[in-house]
Short mmCIF file of C-alpha atoms in Angstrom, two decimals:
data_model
loop_
_atom_site.label_atom_id
_atom_site.label_comp_id
_atom_site.label_asym_id
_atom_site.label_seq_id
_atom_site.Cartn_x
_atom_site.Cartn_y
_atom_site.Cartn_z
CA MET A 1 -25.54 30.45 41.95
CA LYS A 2 -28.34 32.37 40.29
CA ARG A 3 -31.10 33.71 42.47
CA TYR A 4 -34.57 33.79 40.93
CA LEU A 5 -36.88 36.36 42.45
CA SER A 6 -40.31 37.48 41.42
CA VAL A 7 -40.94 41.15 40.81
CA CYS A 8 -42.91 41.51 44.05
CA VAL A 9 -40.30 39.77 46.21
CA PHE A 10 -37.50 41.86 44.79
CA MET A 11 -39.28 45.19 45.26
CA LEU A 12 -40.33 44.28 48.81
CA SER A 13 -36.73 43.46 49.70
CA ALA A 14 -35.50 46.74 48.26
CA ILE A 15 -38.08 48.76 50.20
CA LEU A 16 -37.27 47.01 53.49
CA LEU A 17 -33.56 47.57 52.94
CA LEU A 18 -34.02 51.25 52.24
CA THR A 19 -36.36 51.68 55.19
CA SER A 20 -33.78 50.10 57.48
CA CYS A 21 -31.04 52.39 56.24
CA LEU A 22 -33.17 55.50 56.59
CA SER A 23 -34.06 54.62 60.17
CA ASP A 24 -30.33 54.63 61.07
CA ASP A 25 -29.71 58.08 59.64
CA ASP A 26 -32.65 60.29 58.71
CA ASP A 27 -30.32 62.79 57.04
CA ASN A 28 -29.33 60.33 54.24
CA THR A 29 -31.01 60.73 50.85
CA TYR A 30 -30.84 58.30 47.93
CA PRO A 31 -30.81 59.07 44.18
CA SER A 32 -34.09 58.53 42.38
CA ASP A 33 -32.73 58.18 38.83
CA ALA A 34 -32.36 54.79 37.14
CA ALA A 35 -30.37 54.05 33.99
CA ILE A 36 -27.89 51.71 32.33
CA ILE A 37 -24.74 53.61 31.38
CA GLY A 38 -22.42 50.84 30.19
CA PHE A 39 -22.63 47.49 28.39
CA SER A 40 -19.88 45.21 27.04
CA LEU A 41 -19.30 41.53 26.28
CA GLY A 42 -16.55 39.24 27.46
CA ASN A 43 -14.73 36.64 25.35
CA LEU A 44 -16.91 34.70 22.91
CA ASN A 45 -16.63 31.35 21.13
CA ARG A 46 -16.92 31.26 17.35
CA GLN A 47 -17.23 28.08 15.28
CA MET A 48 -14.93 28.24 12.26
CA THR A 49 -14.78 26.01 9.18
CA THR A 50 -11.69 25.16 7.18
CA LYS A 51 -10.62 22.58 4.62
CA ALA A 52 -8.83 19.45 5.81
CA LYS A 53 -5.98 17.95 3.80
CA ASN A 54 -8.35 15.47 2.19
CA GLY A 55 -10.62 18.31 1.02
CA SER A 56 -13.38 17.74 3.57
CA ASP A 57 -14.71 20.47 5.83
CA SER A 58 -13.17 20.66 9.29
CA THR A 59 -14.50 22.77 12.17
CA TYR A 60 -12.79 24.29 15.18
CA ILE A 61 -13.60 26.81 17.91
CA ALA A 62 -11.90 30.21 17.99
CA THR A 63 -12.09 32.85 20.72
CA ILE A 64 -12.93 36.45 19.90
CA SER A 65 -12.97 39.48 22.20
CA GLY A 66 -16.47 40.80 22.73
CA ASN A 67 -14.95 44.05 23.95
CA ASP A 68 -13.97 44.77 20.32
CA TYR A 69 -17.65 45.24 19.44
CA LYS A 70 -19.02 48.43 20.93
CA PHE A 71 -22.62 48.63 22.13
CA TYR A 72 -24.80 51.69 21.69
CA ILE A 73 -27.19 52.65 24.49
CA ASP A 74 -30.23 54.53 23.20
CA GLN A 75 -31.51 56.36 26.27
CA LEU A 76 -34.57 57.71 24.42
CA ASN A 77 -35.94 54.38 23.20
CA TYR A 78 -34.24 52.23 25.86
CA GLN A 79 -32.46 50.02 23.36
CA ILE A 80 -28.97 48.51 23.68
CA TYR A 81 -27.35 46.99 20.58
CA ASN A 82 -24.08 46.58 18.67
CA PRO A 83 -24.15 48.45 15.31
CA ASP A 84 -21.39 46.16 13.97
CA SER A 85 -22.69 42.59 14.06
CA LEU A 86 -20.61 39.85 15.65
CA PRO A 87 -19.00 37.45 13.12
CA TYR A 88 -20.94 34.59 11.61
CA GLY A 89 -20.79 31.49 13.81
CA THR A 90 -20.42 33.35 17.13
CA ASN A 91 -22.13 31.51 20.01
CA VAL A 92 -24.17 33.97 22.08
CA LYS A 93 -26.15 31.44 24.13
CA ARG A 94 -23.68 31.57 27.05
CA VAL A 95 -22.13 35.01 27.33
CA LEU A 96 -20.50 36.91 30.17
CA CYS A 97 -21.23 40.61 30.04
CA THR A 98 -20.52 43.72 32.07
CA ILE A 99 -23.50 45.99 32.68
CA THR A 100 -23.03 49.27 34.54
CA SER A 101 -25.95 51.09 36.15
CA LYS A 102 -26.13 54.70 37.27
CA ASN A 103 -25.23 55.14 40.94
CA SER A 104 -24.61 51.37 41.07
CA GLY A 105 -28.35 50.70 41.17
CA MET A 106 -29.73 47.17 41.14
CA LEU A 107 -30.07 45.33 37.79
CA THR A 108 -32.30 42.40 36.84
CA ILE A 109 -32.74 40.29 33.69
CA LYS A 110 -36.12 38.94 32.69
CA SER A 111 -36.36 35.19 32.16
CA LEU A 112 -36.82 33.86 28.63
CA THR A 113 -39.69 31.62 29.69
CA SER A 114 -41.60 33.61 32.33
CA ASP A 115 -41.92 36.98 34.05
CA THR A 116 -39.37 35.99 36.66
CA LEU A 117 -36.54 38.46 37.18
CA ASN A 118 -32.99 37.24 37.73
CA ILE A 119 -30.65 39.53 39.67
CA TYR A 120 -27.74 40.42 37.38
CA ASN A 121 -24.38 38.94 38.32
CA SER A 122 -21.36 39.61 36.11
CA LYS A 123 -20.11 36.07 36.78
CA ASP A 124 -23.29 34.41 35.46
CA SER A 125 -23.53 33.64 31.74
CA ILE A 126 -26.54 34.96 29.84
CA ASP A 127 -28.34 33.66 26.74
CA PHE A 128 -28.42 36.48 24.15
CA SER A 129 -29.64 34.33 21.27
CA GLN A 130 -32.79 36.47 21.36
CA PRO A 131 -33.55 39.97 22.69
CA ARG A 132 -33.38 40.27 26.51
CA ILE A 133 -35.09 42.69 28.89
CA VAL A 134 -32.76 44.26 31.49
CA LYS A 135 -34.17 46.51 34.25
CA ALA A 136 -32.29 49.19 36.16
CA TYR A 137 -33.58 50.42 39.53
CA SER A 138 -32.95 53.66 41.40
CA LEU A 139 -31.38 53.50 44.85
CA ASP A 140 -34.44 54.99 46.52
CA GLY A 141 -36.53 52.11 45.14
CA LYS A 142 -39.04 54.43 43.49
CA ASN A 143 -38.05 54.19 39.80
CA GLU A 144 -37.15 51.50 37.31
CA VAL A 145 -36.30 51.50 33.58
CA SER A 146 -36.50 48.53 31.17
CA TYR A 147 -34.01 48.19 28.30
CA THR A 148 -34.17 45.76 25.37
CA VAL A 149 -30.77 44.29 24.60
CA ASN A 150 -30.09 42.96 21.08
CA VAL A 151 -26.78 41.20 20.45
CA ASN A 152 -26.52 41.24 16.65
CA VAL A 153 -24.77 38.40 14.84
CA HIS A 154 -24.20 38.00 11.10
CA LYS A 155 -26.51 35.27 9.86
CA GLU A 156 -24.54 34.54 6.70
CA MET A 157 -20.98 33.34 6.22
CA PRO A 158 -18.84 36.16 4.78
CA ASP A 159 -17.84 36.14 1.11
CA THR A 160 -20.35 33.45 0.17
CA PHE A 161 -23.30 33.74 -2.17
CA ILE A 162 -26.53 32.71 -0.49
CA TRP A 163 -29.71 31.78 -2.40
CA HIS A 164 -33.24 31.47 -1.04
CA SER A 165 -36.07 29.96 -3.08
CA THR A 166 -39.80 30.47 -2.77
CA GLU A 167 -42.73 28.18 -3.16
CA PRO A 168 -43.66 27.86 -6.87
CA ALA A 169 -45.68 30.82 -8.14
CA GLU A 170 -48.33 29.32 -10.40
CA VAL A 171 -48.69 32.61 -12.29
CA PHE A 172 -45.28 32.08 -13.95
CA THR A 173 -45.44 28.39 -14.81
CA GLN A 174 -47.17 28.94 -18.18
CA ALA A 175 -45.30 32.11 -19.20
CA THR A 176 -43.55 32.02 -22.59
CA ALA A 177 -41.34 35.05 -21.94
CA MET A 178 -40.75 37.61 -19.15
CA LYS A 179 -39.00 40.87 -18.23
CA ALA A 180 -38.41 41.94 -14.63
CA PHE A 181 -37.72 45.36 -13.10
CA HIS A 182 -37.28 46.90 -9.68
CA LEU A 183 -39.17 50.11 -8.94
CA ASN A 184 -39.94 51.93 -5.70
CA GLY A 185 -39.49 48.96 -3.41
CA ARG A 186 -41.39 46.49 -5.62
CA ILE A 187 -40.46 43.87 -8.19
CA PHE A 188 -42.48 43.98 -11.43
CA VAL A 189 -42.68 41.08 -13.89
CA PHE A 190 -44.10 41.67 -17.38
CA ALA A 191 -45.10 38.21 -18.54
CA SER A 192 -46.21 37.01 -21.96
CA TYR A 193 -48.44 33.97 -22.40
CA GLU A 194 -49.76 32.15 -25.45
CA PHE A 195 -52.73 34.48 -25.97
CA GLU A 196 -52.29 37.35 -23.50
CA GLY A 197 -49.95 39.45 -21.42
CA ALA A 198 -49.97 40.18 -17.69
CA ILE A 199 -48.15 42.26 -15.08
CA TYR A 200 -47.38 40.94 -11.61
CA SER A 201 -45.66 42.66 -8.71
CA CYS A 202 -44.61 42.01 -5.14
CA GLU A 203 -42.89 43.80 -2.27
CA GLU A 204 -39.22 43.16 -1.67
CA SER A 205 -39.50 40.39 0.90
CA ASN A 206 -38.28 36.89 1.71
CA ASP A 207 -41.63 35.39 0.76
CA PRO A 208 -43.02 37.43 -2.14
CA ASP A 209 -46.78 37.63 -2.52
CA TRP A 210 -47.36 38.18 -6.23
CA GLN A 211 -50.28 40.40 -7.17
CA LEU A 212 -51.85 40.84 -10.58
CA GLU A 213 -51.64 44.48 -11.66
CA MET A 214 -54.80 45.75 -13.35
CA TRP A 215 -53.75 48.80 -15.35
CA ASP A 216 -56.21 51.60 -16.06
CA LEU A 217 -55.64 52.06 -19.80
CA GLY A 218 -58.99 50.66 -20.88
CA PHE A 219 -57.64 47.85 -23.07
CA ALA A 220 -56.08 44.44 -22.53
CA ILE A 221 -52.38 44.01 -21.86
CA PRO A 222 -50.76 42.97 -25.16
CA GLN A 223 -49.50 39.42 -25.54
CA ASP A 224 -45.98 40.65 -26.41
CA ILE A 225 -45.76 43.09 -23.47
CA HIS A 226 -42.29 41.83 -22.49
CA GLU A 227 -40.89 43.11 -25.80
CA ASN A 228 -42.11 46.68 -25.32
CA VAL A 229 -41.23 47.68 -21.76
CA ALA A 230 -38.36 49.64 -20.21
CA ALA A 231 -37.54 51.21 -16.85
CA ASN A 232 -35.32 53.85 -15.28
CA ASP A 233 -34.90 54.88 -11.63
CA ASP A 234 -38.34 56.44 -11.32
CA LYS A 235 -40.70 55.01 -13.94
CA ILE A 236 -41.63 52.00 -16.03
CA TYR A 237 -42.58 52.70 -19.67
CA VAL A 238 -44.57 50.59 -22.13
CA ASN A 239 -45.06 51.01 -25.86
CA VAL A 240 -48.61 49.85 -26.57
CA ALA A 241 -51.48 50.69 -28.89
CA GLY A 242 -51.88 54.44 -28.97
CA GLY A 243 -48.62 55.63 -27.45
CA ILE A 244 -45.94 55.52 -24.79
CA TYR A 245 -47.28 55.24 -21.23
CA TYR A 246 -45.50 55.33 -17.87
CA THR A 247 -46.24 54.30 -14.29
CA THR A 248 -44.67 54.64 -10.87
CA ASP A 249 -46.88 52.06 -9.14
CA GLY A 250 -47.87 49.53 -11.83
CA THR A 251 -51.57 50.40 -11.66
CA HIS A 252 -52.02 54.01 -12.74
CA TRP A 253 -50.59 54.85 -16.18
CA ASP A 254 -50.24 58.21 -17.97
CA GLN A 255 -49.44 58.81 -21.61
CA CYS A 256 -46.24 60.70 -22.30
CA GLY A 257 -45.56 60.14 -26.02
CA GLU A 258 -46.69 58.76 -29.35
CA MET A 259 -46.41 55.07 -30.10
CA CYS A 260 -42.89 54.10 -31.10
CA PRO A 261 -42.50 52.62 -34.61
CA GLY A 262 -40.43 49.74 -33.22
CA LYS A 263 -39.87 47.91 -29.92
CA LEU A 264 -39.18 49.85 -26.74
CA VAL A 265 -36.10 48.28 -25.16
CA GLY A 266 -34.52 50.66 -22.68
CA ALA A 267 -34.60 53.86 -20.66
CA THR A 268 -32.14 56.10 -18.87
CA ASN A 269 -33.12 59.00 -16.65
CA HIS A 270 -33.18 61.31 -19.67
CA SER A 271 -33.80 59.17 -22.77
CA LEU A 272 -35.85 56.27 -24.16
CA TYR A 273 -34.42 53.75 -26.64
CA ALA A 274 -36.18 51.55 -29.19
CA MET A 275 -35.18 48.95 -31.76
CA VAL A 276 -36.58 50.12 -35.09
CA GLU A 277 -36.25 48.91 -38.65
CA GLY A 278 -32.66 49.43 -39.68
CA GLY A 279 -31.28 50.52 -36.32
CA ILE A 280 -31.84 52.11 -32.93
CA ALA A 281 -33.93 55.20 -32.16
CA ARG A 282 -33.74 57.59 -29.20
CA SER A 283 -36.30 59.94 -27.65
CA ASP A 284 -35.29 62.70 -25.24
CA ASP A 285 -38.86 63.82 -24.48
CA GLU A 286 -40.45 60.55 -23.27
CA GLY A 287 -41.59 59.41 -26.70
CA LEU A 288 -42.93 62.59 -28.32
CA ASN A 289 -40.13 62.68 -30.87
CA TRP A 290 -37.70 60.00 -32.03
CA GLU A 291 -34.29 60.35 -33.66
CA THR A 292 -32.28 57.61 -35.39
CA GLU A 293 -29.01 56.79 -33.65
CA GLN A 294 -25.62 56.39 -35.30
CA LEU A 295 -24.20 52.86 -35.54
CA ASP A 296 -20.54 52.07 -36.15
CA THR A 297 -21.32 49.06 -38.36
CA ASP A 298 -24.08 47.32 -40.32
CA PRO A 299 -27.41 47.12 -38.38
CA ILE A 300 -27.67 43.49 -39.46
CA MET A 301 -25.47 42.85 -36.40
CA LEU A 302 -28.17 44.10 -34.02
CA PRO A 303 -29.95 41.51 -31.83
CA THR A 304 -33.66 40.97 -32.34
CA ASP A 305 -34.52 38.20 -29.84
CA ASP A 306 -34.07 37.92 -26.05
CA VAL A 307 -33.00 41.56 -25.95
CA SER A 308 -31.76 43.10 -22.68
CA PHE A 309 -30.91 46.74 -22.02
CA VAL A 310 -28.63 47.54 -19.08
CA ARG A 311 -27.56 50.90 -17.72
CA ILE A 312 -24.45 51.51 -15.62
CA PRO A 313 -24.42 55.05 -14.16
CA SER A 314 -21.11 56.85 -14.27
CA ARG A 315 -19.43 57.17 -10.89
CA VAL A 316 -18.07 60.64 -11.67
CA ASN A 317 -20.75 62.32 -13.78
CA GLU A 318 -24.48 62.16 -13.01
CA SER A 319 -25.39 63.11 -16.58
CA VAL A 320 -23.55 60.12 -18.10
CA ASP A 321 -24.60 56.47 -18.30
CA ASN A 322 -22.85 53.54 -19.93
CA ILE A 323 -25.60 51.59 -21.70
CA VAL A 324 -25.54 48.16 -23.32
CA ILE A 325 -27.96 46.32 -25.61
CA LEU A 326 -27.44 42.58 -25.90
CA GLY A 327 -29.37 39.60 -27.23
CA ASN A 328 -29.58 37.08 -30.04
CA ARG A 329 -30.23 37.29 -33.74
CA SER A 330 -33.06 35.27 -35.30
CA ASN A 331 -32.23 31.58 -35.38
CA TYR A 332 -34.24 31.27 -38.58
CA PHE A 333 -32.03 33.70 -40.50
CA PHE A 334 -28.77 33.12 -38.59
CA PRO A 335 -28.64 29.46 -37.52
CA ASP A 336 -24.82 29.44 -37.36
CA ASP A 337 -24.41 32.13 -34.69
CA ILE A 338 -22.49 30.92 -31.66
CA ASN A 339 -22.46 34.07 -29.54
CA ALA A 340 -24.92 36.72 -28.45
CA PHE A 341 -24.60 40.16 -30.07
CA VAL A 342 -23.58 43.06 -27.86
CA TRP A 343 -23.60 46.83 -28.46
CA ASN A 344 -22.69 49.65 -26.10
CA LYS A 345 -22.76 53.43 -25.97
CA VAL A 346 -21.94 56.33 -23.66
CA ASP A 347 -25.27 58.03 -22.98
CA ASP A 348 -24.24 61.64 -22.32
CA GLU A 349 -26.98 64.17 -21.61
CA ASP A 350 -24.72 66.91 -22.99
CA ASP A 351 -23.60 65.03 -26.11
CA LYS A 352 -26.41 63.16 -27.84
CA ASP A 353 -24.51 62.26 -31.01
CA LEU A 354 -22.17 59.60 -29.65
CA PRO A 355 -22.55 56.40 -31.77
CA TRP A 356 -23.42 52.85 -30.79
CA MET A 357 -20.40 50.51 -30.89
CA TYR A 358 -20.64 46.86 -31.89
CA VAL A 359 -18.41 44.97 -29.42
CA SER A 360 -18.99 41.27 -30.29
CA ARG A 361 -16.00 40.11 -32.31
CA GLU A 362 -15.30 36.69 -33.79
CA ASP A 363 -11.69 36.86 -32.56
CA GLN A 364 -12.92 36.98 -28.94
CA LEU A 365 -14.75 33.66 -28.83
CA LYS A 366 -13.21 32.69 -25.50
CA ASN A 367 -14.37 35.93 -23.91
CA SER A 368 -17.71 36.32 -25.64
CA LEU A 369 -21.25 35.94 -24.31
CA PRO A 370 -22.74 32.61 -25.51
CA ARG A 371 -25.92 32.51 -27.55
CA LEU A 372 -28.29 31.30 -24.84
CA SER A 373 -32.06 30.87 -24.99
CA ALA A 374 -34.15 33.12 -22.72
CA LEU A 375 -31.05 35.27 -22.27
CA SER A 376 -31.43 37.91 -19.53
CA ALA A 377 -29.01 40.49 -18.15
CA THR A 378 -28.87 42.94 -15.26
CA VAL A 379 -26.39 45.21 -13.46
CA TYR A 380 -24.80 44.04 -10.21
CA ASN A 381 -22.19 46.11 -8.34
CA GLY A 382 -21.15 47.97 -11.47
CA SER A 383 -20.78 44.87 -13.64
CA ILE A 384 -23.15 43.19 -16.09
CA LEU A 385 -24.48 39.75 -15.20
CA ALA A 386 -26.07 37.54 -17.84
CA ALA A 387 -27.60 34.07 -17.70
CA GLY A 388 -29.83 31.93 -19.86
CA GLY A 389 -31.04 28.52 -20.91
CA PRO A 390 -29.57 25.97 -23.35
CA GLY A 391 -27.59 27.25 -26.31
CA ILE A 392 -29.30 28.15 -29.59
CA GLY A 393 -28.17 27.25 -33.10
CA ALA A 394 -24.44 26.54 -33.20
CA CYS A 395 -24.05 27.20 -29.46
CA ASP A 396 -24.05 23.99 -27.42
CA ASN A 397 -23.68 25.49 -23.93
CA ALA A 398 -25.72 23.92 -21.14
CA GLY A 399 -28.61 25.93 -19.79
CA PHE A 400 -28.50 27.90 -16.52
CA GLU A 401 -25.04 26.61 -15.78
CA GLN A 402 -23.38 29.82 -14.62
CA PHE A 403 -23.35 33.60 -14.59
CA TYR A 404 -21.44 35.38 -17.33
CA GLN A 405 -19.98 38.66 -16.07
CA SER A 406 -18.56 41.72 -17.83
CA PHE A 407 -16.74 44.62 -16.22
CA GLU A 408 -16.01 46.43 -19.52
CA GLY A 409 -19.44 47.31 -20.84
CA GLY A 410 -20.02 43.93 -22.50
CA ILE A 411 -16.73 43.77 -24.42
CA PHE A 412 -15.23 40.84 -22.48
CA TRP A 413 -17.21 38.17 -20.62
CA LEU A 414 -15.92 35.87 -17.89
CA ASN A 415 -17.40 32.90 -16.09
CA SER A 416 -18.01 34.42 -12.67
CA LYS A 417 -15.97 32.72 -9.94
CA THR A 418 -17.81 34.28 -7.00
CA LEU A 419 -21.40 34.59 -8.22
CA LYS A 420 -22.95 31.17 -8.70
CA LEU A 421 -26.40 30.24 -9.94
CA PRO A 422 -28.49 28.01 -7.63
CA ILE A 423 -27.59 24.36 -8.06
CA ASP A 424 -31.26 23.38 -8.36
CA LEU A 425 -32.19 26.16 -10.79
CA GLU A 426 -34.68 24.95 -13.40
CA CYS A 427 -36.56 27.12 -15.88
CA GLY A 428 -38.71 26.55 -18.90
CA ASN A 429 -38.65 28.84 -21.93
CA ALA A 430 -39.24 31.93 -19.79
CA PHE A 431 -36.66 33.54 -17.51
CA ALA A 432 -36.17 37.03 -16.08
CA MET A 433 -33.59 38.61 -13.81
CA THR A 434 -33.31 41.89 -11.89
CA VAL A 435 -31.65 43.39 -8.79
CA ASP A 436 -33.54 45.10 -5.96
CA SER A 437 -32.63 48.05 -3.71
CA HIS A 438 -30.93 45.74 -1.18
CA ASN A 439 -28.67 44.27 -3.85
CA TYR A 440 -30.50 40.95 -4.01
CA ILE A 441 -30.51 39.26 -7.41
CA TRP A 442 -33.97 37.95 -8.35
CA LEU A 443 -34.32 34.99 -10.72
CA ILE A 444 -37.90 34.42 -11.93
CA CYS A 445 -38.33 31.03 -13.56
CA GLY A 446 -40.99 29.96 -16.00
CA GLY A 447 -41.95 26.31 -16.01
CA THR A 448 -41.30 25.69 -12.31
CA GLY A 449 -42.58 29.10 -11.18
CA ILE A 450 -39.88 29.22 -8.51
CA VAL A 451 -38.36 32.60 -7.65
CA TRP A 452 -34.82 32.77 -6.28
CA ARG A 453 -33.31 35.65 -4.28
CA GLY A 454 -29.61 35.81 -3.55
CA ARG A 455 -26.66 38.05 -2.82
CA MET A 456 -23.12 37.99 -1.51
CA SER A 457 -23.22 37.87 2.28
CA GLY A 458 -22.78 41.31 3.80
CA ASP A 459 -23.34 42.93 0.40
CA SER A 460 -26.08 45.52 0.80
CA THR A 461 -26.80 49.13 0.03
CA SER A 462 -28.03 49.56 3.61
CA PRO A 463 -26.38 48.55 6.91
CA GLN A 464 -27.01 44.96 7.91
CA LYS A 465 -28.86 44.49 11.18
CA ALA A 466 -29.14 40.72 11.38
CA PHE A 467 -30.61 40.12 14.80
CA THR A 468 -30.13 36.67 16.24
CA GLU A 469 -33.83 36.23 16.92
#
């Protein structure tokens, strides 16, 4: 049976006990150090889900060994936690644990609802669904140390794609087109409206707070800003009246080159790319000089609308990127197109003369990227993801039905089996997509103004610390 003692009662008892012992033998001394030196969990219950024979979900309880999950004791910050989270579905509301104190000193656990201290008993179950305070006392009764115990549990089911939506952002409901980028811990959206352009940004968070960026260039943001913007790992570039400008924060902009004679579409860490009359141009000095690129076929096959530029860094050579330009041709001039048009190139810092390759072929209709309105693409885990609205021209695909994924630089496209768009996804004529530093996919929707964030559970560039609080 648990004994509930107040702090005062407990300390008074300890002092009386020590005084009694000392009176029997004045030569005895008692250690004055207090610490927790060991922590482990007993067996735990985990709720599992499986498919019944009739296809419905069926649940059952499995037992896992808590001793398989080691706890780290931080003696500097007095924190106790498991670096490897317990599996999704583990019940930590009633847990038996073994806590070892230095010199077998007394241990107490603070109540969840008051300041009452409960004397630790290894046979009593403890609720670890939120952080708990455990105190260790020295044998001489003079010192005590408080530790915060976090029992970490995965919040998301493994190997499932989880989406979270936000409240509608009014700033995007009237947008006619958008481009989105991730830069230095923020998401930037370059939005075009009927008569003007605008830039919005927010921190990477579960509930983004979109802020209007007021750039310091002394003139209004162009209405077609989404068609003349590109980003690499460190900067965002725009091609506007007067020249090429870059920013690292969305507010302060510096000029780096002359205005490009076409549309700025992409950037690597050592080159800028633009769609110009009759082809593609490249600048290796941030827009001061431009050079026409080689194409392996007629430039009439280049996309002009809904253009996306994606960059996949080489895993073996830091100076090499695999880059892809994809999009649609004008529906006015090419109403019979069924597929989007895709080009790729190896962007090698040491070999600038490699040509662009046209990779959309009519004999690959089953593995081609459909001609979707508001088409947008991004890189996710080394592959290219693309999505868009209803088909254009001769393409009759439904809008925002699925992700199309390519692992070969845009040559072959598959309907992704693991990455699924939100069931309730609705967008108007404007749609943008990007991936942040934590590997969350962001979907920014015009019309509804809803922003979706999602990723595969456990898929992150940084260790997951999903506390149960």
